[in-house]
């Protein structure tokens, strides 16, 4: 094993080491050095994840770092498979985590106990879920990320958080049961837990066992859909996300993407070997759920009075968009979806952080007041000369509004930023997939475009309320560097991804090509004598 | 020595326990068992501060033999009542005065009485030195008390006080 | 012959223990008071322990021994906690 | 699989096991048949004392023979059960006693100096 | 003229990017420039727009003879989306309008805007708008066109909302953005469809596609979406309503965006795609009649406006309708007229807006009722406004007349369809009349009549420089109107072929075409307009609202839709298709999972053989387990303790089953977890509210819910039972399990295969699992630090209060000797249990046991002491630091894994050896044991932390009154 | 035997699911426990039932056909531990919710 090969496991070990560090050195919240070390761990993680992605991006198309834990031969021991998909998800997570970590170290980490270990544990769980090539190990990492997310969702305490977290916990416990049942059925019919090995075994399943296998896959799918935030299994999401502490909610932005990731991975690996009515049925169900989720998320966004709730519904919109993309089952659409998953995650994370900064700046109840003004109106305004002089917007407010605008554009998928590019990439691929666009393409187009409009309306409403009616203009706005820089960094990344969409798209399309050629995954992971 | 081995009896007991668990009396097991027994018994001082002093250890064997016989007898007795078509035990509470005060001895007495079917130790009153016992099938209350005092209390007094 | 004797007597013993378990289940459900149920649960642990011992003989295997031992050693922790709750309304004061 | 013992041993083991199970079952039936809690408290001790003892003894004999070495670790189980059963029973009985007193059950002896209702 | 163009030609592939980048840089500069000096912002903007004007004018030679300049920057070549800048005649014409009028507007705004205004933002936005607009008209890629299209909407939103502290500005901005943004999204889809039809997003390819688009079955979709975009942007009926509301923008913005440039984007796109999309009936009917309706509606509504900007806004709508009608008529000559009118309208309307701005500025109002006789106060401005109005009305010798005549000519062309043949000329004439009438209203109402009385200040001429832009524009109106042949003709000649190509018809720009039908129509319009106005001018001035079409106000519809649909309906929908309540959520989840499982598996479940063997003992065990489970479910609401006890029965049955089916490790773990869980729940039970006794009757709805839930539960039970039965009765597939059995001893160094899997083969799972346990413990700890009991359980438990009620002080006394003897046993258990824990730990690798089992045993030893002695008693004697146990446990596991990496093996690679120690013999030295030790430490730490943190709650509350024990906070802090 | 276990799994999961759908937090926690028993047994059953075949090898030369499938057992072990942790967590969250809202209803309101 060369040093480079170990990169695949470092995204899991670094946060774990960070968590251990915090536990042993204690919850010394006032200690600036502790904060510094935590941020250093975050930076290290970003660097390592970036390195992993770079290595994979430069390798040939079928490359994936296969890391046999404990040095056991592959289908038997647990194996990590860092392919392009995993690497990009890990890097996204790491970047978002670093931003949230830096943001949290300004204030939020001291609102409860053990913030840092829980935070790192969540990152460890996320990265593990992305990297593992073993179905049961995926369950373990799901549990880890969920357990940490429970703790983080409760961080800061209070009635709303506790109630939301309780619902979140119960739903996810049920989901965990479903996960176990699904894994058990799959094991019972294929005799293996390694994903590649399952993919290899699927064609050899005895005829009578196929029903059991598919039941297992379906139950597992429901578990993933819960995590992915699909309607009507999404109920837990808006409350949990909007009541969580902002840096936590920001990191949660990537959590529904784990569900998407799992569905995409297993869909392409397991279902690709199937043909006929099951595939079509599964595809249709997923598609309908995707459309419904987008619709629900968009309407929810419209109904939102506060930015955090709006952001939570935007998470649903993006969840639905991703489900649609998976259901579409075409490399081109997947390419766009991969691009989308990155930018939607980063932007949603930024939005949750931004919301918190705005909350600090705005006078209390300002947002609610603004909304009721809008509803009940002050139409007969007297226009006098003074009103034809605009106000000077403080630089801080300009910065915030600029950040808001970027986040809004990305989330609504409006030109010219990355949200638009991703939607364009998906739709363009969908259109060019057939000579004449299918009904699915039209539904997808309609869902994405109309949701974009709804999101635009919602974002404009919120933006106006915040920046045009509530924002104090007395120049007293103070932004903490630790808080504003993470937001700027995340949004800058969104902008850069738009500017350098060409090279990025190359990576994503290679990733999608690899995902949609499951045999190549199987070949990379399994030694030849087992695969044949 | 006192510091190293605050509870010699406990340590010995733990060593025996270890060896029986291992089902072996090999040198390695004795060595490891001794280390564990000494360490654990030292740690146990935190919750067992007082040392137990057994003055006449051999009498303990007598005690266990007596108790064992009683257990067999009362098992059969209770079973005969239970398998009666309509079990009608003449049960009752008995309050009994004790001269025994050593809490370890009391605990052993409680253990024996309770473990024996047909009698159950309910509560001990320290101020009055009495114990409330529930007896499954009382024929003669005074005789019962006398038997217990004779068979157990005197033995325990000899062993511990 | 001796195997048959052992097998049948063990089966008989296990069935008897099983019936004993059902008896404790009756008391656990019927109550009427919490102490009756706790008492029954405690008895259930003992019967289960003995059932495991007979299973060990039946399978000629000692792997169940530690399980039985822990039932004997720690089974009472749960019932003690229940009993204490009954008496004091809280388990640890 | 069950091991082949000498006939007399297998009869001995069988007898111990069956008798132990019978005693234990009798104790459990006591839980069902006896009318009051204080009576029922005596049932389970049959299983923990002689019933259990016989079965454990059977096991010890059986494994001593089949393993061809002294197997006595069943003793530990007997010890543990004997040490722990009284704890539960005492606590339960006490709790019941107090409840009965507080609830005014007449057939329960009371301790005047400690628990007399004061006006 | 083009052949001796005075300006030097510049490298064209450099010029187009410059046109877009220069204003962008300027915009950033103006916004971010330190100090934001008023003059600096104005002059840098003015200079940049002047440079841009010159630059665009200078590009004329390159496009004059049908030339096309293209420069391309690769952006996302995979998706066919590149930044392609493409300038032909039409794009040139628009670029010139954008830059030149932009320059004039900048100059004008210099005087219009108050010195107190934060002007940098204004100019930065103007420049940004210029970028967007130039990018739009210069787009050589249709997706890029859609991008810049949306950008114009976005920037115009900010410009309309420049005075964002005003409610009407905010509303107007939002409405404009939503309506045009929606159109932009439609346009985007249309571009996608067109790109799909053509096979390329490059405009060159699209324009070269001939009849491909029109013949495609997707044509109607592409067309309707395109029109949706164009009509919303160009404020065509019924989307016209946003434009008047956008008049809340500062007047320079209105002059620029809402007359000259942005609203022209719609007709620009119609013109751009005219060659490849116009050739259909669908196009003709929709575009022509939407245009005509807008033309008439706009003119009619303009007549009743009190606000001068409103009047101009509706006039703009009307003129845009005129252009749309022309484009809809699909004849080449009509297209020429459309292009011509685009330019003409830009000049006269921009100048009129500026004039209104001056009036507003000087008179303090734009209300036509308050204004009167301003001719005497501002004669120059009045003259300029009157000329521009005449152009608007289509008076001869002004540019408006020329294009209007062309329009009349086209409408008067014979059409075989009688409806078309009549409706077009009549409609055109009617609209002409109305436009004359509102033009007169504007001129007469403002400049003639008695001096104004209701003004707050005395109006006077503005600074001469403020008038300069208007003068230039009016001059152009006159020049084009009088000598079109040498002013506009060459440019038109460049623009028209870029649209019509080979189909470019012969057209004449001469003023006099003889006395023909169009001229008669013009005369009717002029005279008719006067006839409409003169008798009713007072009523027209004072009228409030628009007669007849009052109900047709799209604005109100829009606002109701926005407020109702996006607030109330959205909330209703969210509530109807989602829920905040947990039970329906769980029901949905379980129902869907069941449906998914059954749906996927049922049809192919295969044979279910009859049972072949039966074990009566296991049967009895599960009579017990089943009865306990059902009873636990039934008792859980009102008899919690009973339910817990019964759950213990079911758990014990599960434990026995594990033992039965050869899983001793599972049975052990199940037993211990069960015990620990029981203690945990009991610790928590104290904090739950007292449950009132069973109610006598249950409401019908609750009963129904129970039956429904019971039904689902029964189905789930049936489903899992059938699935497991099916699996158990079938042969296992060849899987991975043999490997573990074969290699556990030889490779993993242990005979307990399950334990070797846990610490070695699948040690990574275990590492994750213990981290979960640690994380949960930390969460529990964190949560309990802030724990606040419910009001009814804050007091001492009922049992203790009951005793004290019975006899004061009894509770304390009883507690004292209640535990005396049992506690002795429990204390003595401590060392015994620890020895057993050590034993279970050490044997784990070879026999059932291991770190997790030992860990729970160890923590139960602690719990026993807590139960026996109480929290304070234990913590005076034992110092347990559970968080550290967790940390060290994890560290040990991590280090074990890392050790392998140091040696170059993958993480968690194990090594084992037997060390030969003197006297003792072979001692196993497996790294897996180290790992298991980590597991042990963590489990002890986590379990103890959870149990004790919960137990600590009891001593946090104040003890009974009169108790002399000091109040103490949980003492949890010292663990950290 | 198979039928016995299948029925056991069915009863446990049905009782548990019924409780999960109840409104009281305590009902839910008992339900979670029962469902987790059911799921654990379900996973065990996926390895097919073997009696007297505990996967504890008698030594290096053991015949692997004599032993039960260890994989489901390893999975169940992990599941039990995680289930234990989650039960504890839910318990404490339910207590906290009850403390903050004053009700033990899963939605924090009603009675
Ligand atoms: Na007794
Ligand atoms: Na016991």
Coordinates of C-alpha atoms and ligand atoms in Angstrom, one line a residue, chain B residues 112-121, chain D residues 41-42 45 89, ligand 1:
Chain B
X112 CA -30.8 -18.2 53.6
X113 CA -34.3 -17.5 54.9
X114 CA -35.4 -15.9 51.6
X115 CA -33.7 -18.5 49.4
X116 CA -35.5 -21.2 51.3
X117 CA -39.0 -21.7 49.9
X118 CA -41.6 -21.2 52.5
X119 CA -40.0 -18.2 54.3
X120 CA -39.3 -14.7 53.2
X121 CA -37.4 -12.0 55.0
Chain D
X41 CA -43.3 -14.7 46.8
X42 CA -42.4 -18.3 47.9
X45 CA -37.5 -19.7 45.3
X89 CA -37.6 -10.5 46.9
Ligands
LIG1 NA1 -38.1 -18.0 50.5

